[in-house]
PDB file of C-alpha atoms in Angstrom:
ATOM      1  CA  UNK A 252      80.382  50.614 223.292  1.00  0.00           C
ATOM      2  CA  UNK A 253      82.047  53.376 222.831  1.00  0.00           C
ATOM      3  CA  UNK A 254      79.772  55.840 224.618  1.00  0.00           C
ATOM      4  CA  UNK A 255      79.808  53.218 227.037  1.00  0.00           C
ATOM      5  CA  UNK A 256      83.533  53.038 227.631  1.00  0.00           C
ATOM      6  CA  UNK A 257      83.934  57.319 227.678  1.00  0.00           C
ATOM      7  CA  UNK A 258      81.294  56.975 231.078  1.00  0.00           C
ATOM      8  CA  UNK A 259      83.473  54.716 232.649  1.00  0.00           C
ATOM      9  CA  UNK A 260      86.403  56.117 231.897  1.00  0.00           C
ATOM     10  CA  UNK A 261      85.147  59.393 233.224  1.00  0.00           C
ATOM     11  CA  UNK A 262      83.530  57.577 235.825  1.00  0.00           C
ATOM     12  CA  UNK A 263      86.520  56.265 237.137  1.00  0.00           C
ATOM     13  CA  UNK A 264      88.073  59.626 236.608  1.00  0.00           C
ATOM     14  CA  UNK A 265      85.752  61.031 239.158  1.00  0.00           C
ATOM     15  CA  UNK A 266      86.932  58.600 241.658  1.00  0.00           C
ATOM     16  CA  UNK A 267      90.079  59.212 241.565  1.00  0.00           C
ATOM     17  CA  UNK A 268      90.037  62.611 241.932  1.00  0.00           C
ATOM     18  CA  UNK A 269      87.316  62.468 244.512  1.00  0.00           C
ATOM     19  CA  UNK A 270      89.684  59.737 246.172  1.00  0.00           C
ATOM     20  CA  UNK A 271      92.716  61.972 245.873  1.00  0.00           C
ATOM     21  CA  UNK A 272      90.873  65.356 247.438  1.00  0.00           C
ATOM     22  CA  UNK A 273      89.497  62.833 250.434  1.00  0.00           C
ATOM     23  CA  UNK A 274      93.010  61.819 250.874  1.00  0.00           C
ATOM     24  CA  UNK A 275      94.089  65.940 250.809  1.00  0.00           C
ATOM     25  CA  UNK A 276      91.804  67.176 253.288  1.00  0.00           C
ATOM     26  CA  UNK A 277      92.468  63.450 255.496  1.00  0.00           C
ATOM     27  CA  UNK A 278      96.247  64.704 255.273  1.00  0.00           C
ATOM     28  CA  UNK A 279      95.370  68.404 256.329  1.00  0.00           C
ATOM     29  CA  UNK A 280      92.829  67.385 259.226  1.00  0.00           C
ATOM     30  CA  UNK A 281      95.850  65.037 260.422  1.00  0.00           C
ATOM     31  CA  UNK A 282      98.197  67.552 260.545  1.00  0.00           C
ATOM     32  CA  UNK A 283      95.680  69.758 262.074  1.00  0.00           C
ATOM     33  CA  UNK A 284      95.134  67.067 264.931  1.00  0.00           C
ATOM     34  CA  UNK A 285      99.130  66.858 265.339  1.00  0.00           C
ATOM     35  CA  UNK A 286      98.958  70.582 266.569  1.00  0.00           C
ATOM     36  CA  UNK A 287      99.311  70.905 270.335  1.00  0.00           C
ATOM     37  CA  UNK A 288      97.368  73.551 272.426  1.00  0.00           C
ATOM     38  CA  UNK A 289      99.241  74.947 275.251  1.00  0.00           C
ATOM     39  CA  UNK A 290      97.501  77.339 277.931  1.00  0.00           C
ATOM     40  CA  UNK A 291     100.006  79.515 279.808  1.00  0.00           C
ATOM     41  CA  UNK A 292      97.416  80.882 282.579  1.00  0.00           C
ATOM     42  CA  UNK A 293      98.971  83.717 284.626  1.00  0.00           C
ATOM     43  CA  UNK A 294      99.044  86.849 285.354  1.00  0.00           C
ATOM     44  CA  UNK A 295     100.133  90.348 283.545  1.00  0.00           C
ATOM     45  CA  UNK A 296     104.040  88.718 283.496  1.00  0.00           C
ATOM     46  CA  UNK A 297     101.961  86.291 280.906  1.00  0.00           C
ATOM     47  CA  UNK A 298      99.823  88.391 279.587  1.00  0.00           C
ATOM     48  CA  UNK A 299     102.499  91.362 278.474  1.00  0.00           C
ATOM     49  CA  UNK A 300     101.219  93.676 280.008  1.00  0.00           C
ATOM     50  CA  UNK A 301     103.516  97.446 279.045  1.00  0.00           C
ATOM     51  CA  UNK A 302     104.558  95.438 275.574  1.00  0.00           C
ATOM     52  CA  UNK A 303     103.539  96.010 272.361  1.00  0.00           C
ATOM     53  CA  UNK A 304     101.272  93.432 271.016  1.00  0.00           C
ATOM     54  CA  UNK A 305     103.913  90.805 269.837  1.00  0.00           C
ATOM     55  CA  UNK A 306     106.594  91.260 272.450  1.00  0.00           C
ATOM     56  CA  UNK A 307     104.916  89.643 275.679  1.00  0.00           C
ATOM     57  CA  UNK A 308     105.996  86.393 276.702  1.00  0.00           C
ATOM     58  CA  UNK A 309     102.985  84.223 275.045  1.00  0.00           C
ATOM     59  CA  UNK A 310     104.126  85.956 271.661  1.00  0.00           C
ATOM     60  CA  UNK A 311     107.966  85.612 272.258  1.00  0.00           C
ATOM     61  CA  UNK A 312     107.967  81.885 273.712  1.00  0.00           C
ATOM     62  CA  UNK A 313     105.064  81.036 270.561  1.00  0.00           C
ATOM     63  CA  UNK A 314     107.919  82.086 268.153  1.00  0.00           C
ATOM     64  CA  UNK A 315     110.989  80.722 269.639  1.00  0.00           C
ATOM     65  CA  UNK A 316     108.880  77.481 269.517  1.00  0.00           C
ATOM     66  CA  UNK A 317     108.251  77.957 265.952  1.00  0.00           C
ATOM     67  CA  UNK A 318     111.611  78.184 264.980  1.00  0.00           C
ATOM     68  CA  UNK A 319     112.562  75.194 267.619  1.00  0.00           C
ATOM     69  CA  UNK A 320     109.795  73.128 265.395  1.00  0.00           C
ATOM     70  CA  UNK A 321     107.193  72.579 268.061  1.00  0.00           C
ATOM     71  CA  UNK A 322     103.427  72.235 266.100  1.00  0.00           C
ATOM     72  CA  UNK A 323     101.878  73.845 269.321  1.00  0.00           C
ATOM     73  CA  UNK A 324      99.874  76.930 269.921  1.00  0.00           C
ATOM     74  CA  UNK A 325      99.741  78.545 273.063  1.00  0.00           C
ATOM     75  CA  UNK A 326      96.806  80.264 274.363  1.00  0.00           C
ATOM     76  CA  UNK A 327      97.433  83.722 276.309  1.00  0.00           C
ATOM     77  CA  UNK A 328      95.214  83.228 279.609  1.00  0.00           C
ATOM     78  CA  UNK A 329      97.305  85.467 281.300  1.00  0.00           C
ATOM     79  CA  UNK A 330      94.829  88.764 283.116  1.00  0.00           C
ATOM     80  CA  UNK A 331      96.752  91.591 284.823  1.00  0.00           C
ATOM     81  CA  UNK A 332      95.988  91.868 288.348  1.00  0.00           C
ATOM     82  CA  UNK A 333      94.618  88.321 288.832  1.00  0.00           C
ATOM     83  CA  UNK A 334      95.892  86.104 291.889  1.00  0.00           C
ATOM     84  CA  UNK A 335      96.045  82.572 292.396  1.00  0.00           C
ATOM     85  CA  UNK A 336      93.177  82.714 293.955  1.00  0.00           C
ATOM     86  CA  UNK A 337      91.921  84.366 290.656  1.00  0.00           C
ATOM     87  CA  UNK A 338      93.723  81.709 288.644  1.00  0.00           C
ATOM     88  CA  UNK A 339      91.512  78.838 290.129  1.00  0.00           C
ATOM     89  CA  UNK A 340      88.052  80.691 289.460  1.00  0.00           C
ATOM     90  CA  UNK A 341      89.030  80.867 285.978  1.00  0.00           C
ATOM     91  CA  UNK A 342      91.192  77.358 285.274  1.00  0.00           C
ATOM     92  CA  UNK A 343      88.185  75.314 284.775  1.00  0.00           C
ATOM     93  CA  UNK A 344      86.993  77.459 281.938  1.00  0.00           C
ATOM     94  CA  UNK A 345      90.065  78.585 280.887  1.00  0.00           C
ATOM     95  CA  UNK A 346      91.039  74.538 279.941  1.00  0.00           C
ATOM     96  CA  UNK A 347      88.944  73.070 276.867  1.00  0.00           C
ATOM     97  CA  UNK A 348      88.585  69.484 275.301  1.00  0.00           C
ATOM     98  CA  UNK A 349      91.280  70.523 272.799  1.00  0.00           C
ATOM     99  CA  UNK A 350      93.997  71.919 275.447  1.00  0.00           C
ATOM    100  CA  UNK A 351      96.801  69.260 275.925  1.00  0.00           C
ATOM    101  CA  UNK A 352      99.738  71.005 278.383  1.00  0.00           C
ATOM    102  CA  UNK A 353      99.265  74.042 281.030  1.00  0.00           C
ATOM    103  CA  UNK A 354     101.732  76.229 282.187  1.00  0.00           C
ATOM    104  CA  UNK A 355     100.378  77.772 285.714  1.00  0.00           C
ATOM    105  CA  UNK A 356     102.357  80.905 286.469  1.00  0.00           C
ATOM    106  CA  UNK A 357     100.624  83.207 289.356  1.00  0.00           C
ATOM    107  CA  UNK A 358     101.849  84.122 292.551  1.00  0.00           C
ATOM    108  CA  UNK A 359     103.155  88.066 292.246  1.00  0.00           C
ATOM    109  CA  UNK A 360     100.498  89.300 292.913  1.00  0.00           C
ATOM    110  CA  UNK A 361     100.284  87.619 295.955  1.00  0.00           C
ATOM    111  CA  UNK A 362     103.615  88.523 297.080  1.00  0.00           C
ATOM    112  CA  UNK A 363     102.547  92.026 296.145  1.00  0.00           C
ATOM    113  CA  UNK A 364      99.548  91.713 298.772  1.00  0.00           C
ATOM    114  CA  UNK A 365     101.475  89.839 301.160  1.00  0.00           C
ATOM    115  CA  UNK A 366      98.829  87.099 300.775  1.00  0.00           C
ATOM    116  CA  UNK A 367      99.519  84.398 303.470  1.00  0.00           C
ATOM    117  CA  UNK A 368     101.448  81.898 301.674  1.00  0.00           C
ATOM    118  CA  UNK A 369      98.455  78.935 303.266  1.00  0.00           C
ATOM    119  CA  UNK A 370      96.648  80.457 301.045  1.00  0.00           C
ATOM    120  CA  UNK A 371      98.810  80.854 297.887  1.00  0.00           C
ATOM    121  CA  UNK A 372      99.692  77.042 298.612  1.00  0.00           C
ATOM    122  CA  UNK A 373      95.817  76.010 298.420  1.00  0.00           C
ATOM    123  CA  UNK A 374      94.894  77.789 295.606  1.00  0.00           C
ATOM    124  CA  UNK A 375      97.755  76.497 293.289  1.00  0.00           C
ATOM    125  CA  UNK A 376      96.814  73.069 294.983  1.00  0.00           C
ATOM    126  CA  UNK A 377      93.337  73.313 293.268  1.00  0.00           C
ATOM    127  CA  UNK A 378      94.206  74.456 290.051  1.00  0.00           C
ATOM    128  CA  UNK A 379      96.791  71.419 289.818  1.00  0.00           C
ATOM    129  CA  UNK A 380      94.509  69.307 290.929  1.00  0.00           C
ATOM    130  CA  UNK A 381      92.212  70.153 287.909  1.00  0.00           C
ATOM    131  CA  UNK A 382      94.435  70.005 285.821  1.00  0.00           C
ATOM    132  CA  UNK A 383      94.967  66.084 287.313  1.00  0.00           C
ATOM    133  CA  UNK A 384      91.748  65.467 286.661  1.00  0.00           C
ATOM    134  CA  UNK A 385      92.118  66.190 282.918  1.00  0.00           C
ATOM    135  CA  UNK A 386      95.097  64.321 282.765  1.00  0.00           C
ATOM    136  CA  UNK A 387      97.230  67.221 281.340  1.00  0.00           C
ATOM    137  CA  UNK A 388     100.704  68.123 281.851  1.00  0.00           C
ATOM    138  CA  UNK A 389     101.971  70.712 283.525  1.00  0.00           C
ATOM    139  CA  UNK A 390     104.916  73.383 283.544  1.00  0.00           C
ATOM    140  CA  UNK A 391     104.750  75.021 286.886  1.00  0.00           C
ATOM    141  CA  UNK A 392     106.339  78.473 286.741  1.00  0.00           C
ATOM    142  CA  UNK A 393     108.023  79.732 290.603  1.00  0.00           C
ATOM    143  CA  UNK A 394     108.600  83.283 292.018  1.00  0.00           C
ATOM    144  CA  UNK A 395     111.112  83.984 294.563  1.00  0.00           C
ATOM    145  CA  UNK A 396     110.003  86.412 297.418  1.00  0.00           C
ATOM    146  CA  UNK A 397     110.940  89.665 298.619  1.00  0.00           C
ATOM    147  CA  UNK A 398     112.868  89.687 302.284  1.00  0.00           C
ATOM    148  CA  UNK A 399     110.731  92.949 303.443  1.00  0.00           C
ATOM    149  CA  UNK A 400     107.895  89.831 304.890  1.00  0.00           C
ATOM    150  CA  UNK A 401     110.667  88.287 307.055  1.00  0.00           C
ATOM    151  CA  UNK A 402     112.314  85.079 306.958  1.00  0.00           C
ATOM    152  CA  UNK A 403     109.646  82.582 307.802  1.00  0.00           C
ATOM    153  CA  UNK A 404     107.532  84.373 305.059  1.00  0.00           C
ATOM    154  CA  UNK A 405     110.049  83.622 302.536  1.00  0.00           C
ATOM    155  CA  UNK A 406     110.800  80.083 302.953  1.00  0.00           C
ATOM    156  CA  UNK A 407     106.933  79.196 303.540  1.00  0.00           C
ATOM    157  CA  UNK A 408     106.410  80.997 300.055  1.00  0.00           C
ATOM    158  CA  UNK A 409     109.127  79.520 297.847  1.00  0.00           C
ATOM    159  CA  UNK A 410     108.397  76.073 299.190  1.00  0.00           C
ATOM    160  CA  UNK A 411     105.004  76.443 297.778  1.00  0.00           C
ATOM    161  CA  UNK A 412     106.146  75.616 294.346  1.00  0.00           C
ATOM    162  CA  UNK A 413     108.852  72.649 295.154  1.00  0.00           C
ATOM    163  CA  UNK A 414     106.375  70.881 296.991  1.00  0.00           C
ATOM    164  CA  UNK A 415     103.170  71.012 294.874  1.00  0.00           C
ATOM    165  CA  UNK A 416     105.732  70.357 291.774  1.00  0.00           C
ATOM    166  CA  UNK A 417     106.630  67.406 293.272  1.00  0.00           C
ATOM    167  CA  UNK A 418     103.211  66.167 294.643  1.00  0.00           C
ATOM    168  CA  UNK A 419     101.507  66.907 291.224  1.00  0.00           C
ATOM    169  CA  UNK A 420     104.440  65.360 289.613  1.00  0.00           C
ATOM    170  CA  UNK A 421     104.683  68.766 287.152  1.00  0.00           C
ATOM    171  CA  UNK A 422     107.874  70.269 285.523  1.00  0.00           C
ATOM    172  CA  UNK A 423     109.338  73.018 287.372  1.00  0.00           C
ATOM    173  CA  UNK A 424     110.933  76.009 286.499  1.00  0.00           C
ATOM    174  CA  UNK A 425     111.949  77.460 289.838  1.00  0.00           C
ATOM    175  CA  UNK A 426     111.904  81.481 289.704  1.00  0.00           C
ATOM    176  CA  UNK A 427     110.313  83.319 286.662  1.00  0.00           C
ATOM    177  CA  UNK A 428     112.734  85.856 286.580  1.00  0.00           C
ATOM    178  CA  UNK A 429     116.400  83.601 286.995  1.00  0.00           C
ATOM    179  CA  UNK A 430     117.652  84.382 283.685  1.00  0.00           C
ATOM    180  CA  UNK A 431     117.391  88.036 284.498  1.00  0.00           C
ATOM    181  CA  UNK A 432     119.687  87.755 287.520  1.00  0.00           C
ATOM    182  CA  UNK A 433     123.408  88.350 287.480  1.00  0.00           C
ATOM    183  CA  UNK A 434     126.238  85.120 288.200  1.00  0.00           C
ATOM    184  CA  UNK A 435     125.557  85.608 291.537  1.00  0.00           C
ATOM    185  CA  UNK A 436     122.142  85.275 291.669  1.00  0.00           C
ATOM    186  CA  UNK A 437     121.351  89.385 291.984  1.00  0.00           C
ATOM    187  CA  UNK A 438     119.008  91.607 290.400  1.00  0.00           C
ATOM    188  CA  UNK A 439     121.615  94.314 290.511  1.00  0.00           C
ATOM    189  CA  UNK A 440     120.367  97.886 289.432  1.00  0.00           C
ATOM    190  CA  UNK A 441     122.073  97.421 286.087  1.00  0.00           C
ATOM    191  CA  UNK A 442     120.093  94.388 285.486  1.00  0.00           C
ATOM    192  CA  UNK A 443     116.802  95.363 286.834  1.00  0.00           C
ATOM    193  CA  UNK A 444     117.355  99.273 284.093  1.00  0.00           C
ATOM    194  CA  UNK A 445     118.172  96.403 281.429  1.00  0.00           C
ATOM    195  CA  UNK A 446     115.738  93.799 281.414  1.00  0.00           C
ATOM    196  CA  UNK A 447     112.677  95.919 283.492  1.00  0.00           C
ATOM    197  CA  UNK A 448     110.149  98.156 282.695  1.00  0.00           C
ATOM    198  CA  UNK A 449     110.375 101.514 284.715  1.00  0.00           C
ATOM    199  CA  UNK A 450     108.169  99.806 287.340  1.00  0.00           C
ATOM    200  CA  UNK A 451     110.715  97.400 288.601  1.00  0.00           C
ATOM    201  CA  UNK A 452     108.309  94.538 288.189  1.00  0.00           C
ATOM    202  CA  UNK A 453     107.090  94.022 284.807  1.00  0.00           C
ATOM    203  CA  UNK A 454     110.263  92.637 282.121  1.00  0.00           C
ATOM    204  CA  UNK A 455     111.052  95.004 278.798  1.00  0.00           C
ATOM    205  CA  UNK A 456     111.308  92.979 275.600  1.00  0.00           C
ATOM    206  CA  UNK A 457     114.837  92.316 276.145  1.00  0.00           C
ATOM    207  CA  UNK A 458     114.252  91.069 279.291  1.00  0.00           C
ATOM    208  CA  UNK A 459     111.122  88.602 277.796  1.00  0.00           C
ATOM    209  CA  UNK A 460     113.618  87.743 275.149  1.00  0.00           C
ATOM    210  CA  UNK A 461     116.278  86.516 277.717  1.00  0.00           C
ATOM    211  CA  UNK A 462     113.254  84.697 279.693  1.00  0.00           C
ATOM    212  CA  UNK A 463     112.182  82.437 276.983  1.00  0.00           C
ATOM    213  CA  UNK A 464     115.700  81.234 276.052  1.00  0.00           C
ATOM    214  CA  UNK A 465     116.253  80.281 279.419  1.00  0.00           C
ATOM    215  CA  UNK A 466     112.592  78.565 280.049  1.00  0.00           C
ATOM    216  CA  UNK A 467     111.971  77.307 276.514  1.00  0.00           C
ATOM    217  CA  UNK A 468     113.552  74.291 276.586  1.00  0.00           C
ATOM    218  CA  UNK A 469     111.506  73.132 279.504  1.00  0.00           C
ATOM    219  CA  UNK A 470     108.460  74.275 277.363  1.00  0.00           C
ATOM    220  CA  UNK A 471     109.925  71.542 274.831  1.00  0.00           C
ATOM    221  CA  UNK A 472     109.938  69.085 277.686  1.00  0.00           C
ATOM    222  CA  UNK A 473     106.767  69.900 278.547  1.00  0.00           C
ATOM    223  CA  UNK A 474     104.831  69.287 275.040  1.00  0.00           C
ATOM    224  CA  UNK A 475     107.256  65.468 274.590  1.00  0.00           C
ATOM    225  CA  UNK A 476     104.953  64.643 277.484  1.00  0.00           C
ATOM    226  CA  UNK A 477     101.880  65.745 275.879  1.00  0.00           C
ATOM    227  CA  UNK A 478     102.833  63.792 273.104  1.00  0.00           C
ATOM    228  CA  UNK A 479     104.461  66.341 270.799  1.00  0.00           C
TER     229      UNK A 479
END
């Protein structure tokens, strides 16, 4: 009896603690499972590029979610150089099984090239449209351009990202750079030596830093709809 009693004892000893590590690593995949992935696909304004590793904007908005208490990662699919038309060879790859928000924000380097903004429109069109098709939300990220093309250039361009943002039903956040600009709306020279990189084009860590505060709240809004 006794003998007998000891085995079950330990028997039901085992259980328990067998029970109690199911229930551990049941807790830890849940929690795992609650964590959102974000893509930010773009361009070398989201890849960082002329930062040190830690101060681009994937790094900088990753942390100032942190501390907001988003469970998200982001994933930097940023490449230096690309276009939009760049951005939609790579979006279907770039997007997984596991990816649950997108932030699309390319363009520059069209305005760079003076790419015809027909073609800007229809390459933004596709990658929103696949990221439709996957049902995922998405945080589309404006530019406003230079006068140098003209007039007609300039409104055709802007429009680009209103429109589509409205047909694709996305979150908007309407010029990359607007928290760089003065009260009046002006990249003055003092603002541009203060929140740029020598180049004129690329932001400085300061100037990231003043970036995400402005668009990180709309990064918030952006995971509540994919369910974080």
């Amino acid at each position: 009896m006794l003998k007998s009693f000891t085995y079950g004892a330990a028997a039901r000893a085992i259980n328990a603690s067998a029970l109690t590590l199911f229930v551990s690593f049941a807790a830890v995949g849940a929690a795992r499972a609650e964590t959102l992935e974000l893509v930010a696909l773009g361009d070398s304004l989201t890849q960082g590029y002329g930062l040190p590793q830690g101060e681009g904007l994937v790094p900088t908005l990753q942390a100032w979610l942190d501390d907001q208490g988003a469970d998200v990662e982001i994933v930097n699919a940023g490449v230096s150089g690309d276009t939009t038309a760049g951005g939609l060879s790579r979006v279907a790859w770039s997007l997984t099984e596991e990816t649950d928000a997108m932030i699309v924000a390319l363009g520059g380097n069209d305005l760079l090239r003076g790419i015809s903004p027909d073609t800007v429109r229809a390459n933004l069109d596709g990658i929103l449209s696949e990221a439709e098709a996957r049902d995922l939300p998405v945080l589309l990220v404006g530019l406003i351009a230079p006068p140098n093309y003209g007039p007609d250039y300039k409104r055709d361009f802007e429009a680009i990202y209103t429109d589509l943002s409205q047909e694709y039903d996305t979150l908007l956040y309407p010029e990359f750079f607007a928290n760089l600009r003065d009260d009046e709306g002006n990249a003055s020279p003092d603002r541009i030596s203060a929140y740029m990189q020598p180049d004129g084009i690329h932001p400085n860590a300061d100037g990231v830093d003043r970036i995400v505060e402005d668009m990180g709240p709309v990064v918030l809004e952006l995971l509540e709809k994919a369910g974080g």
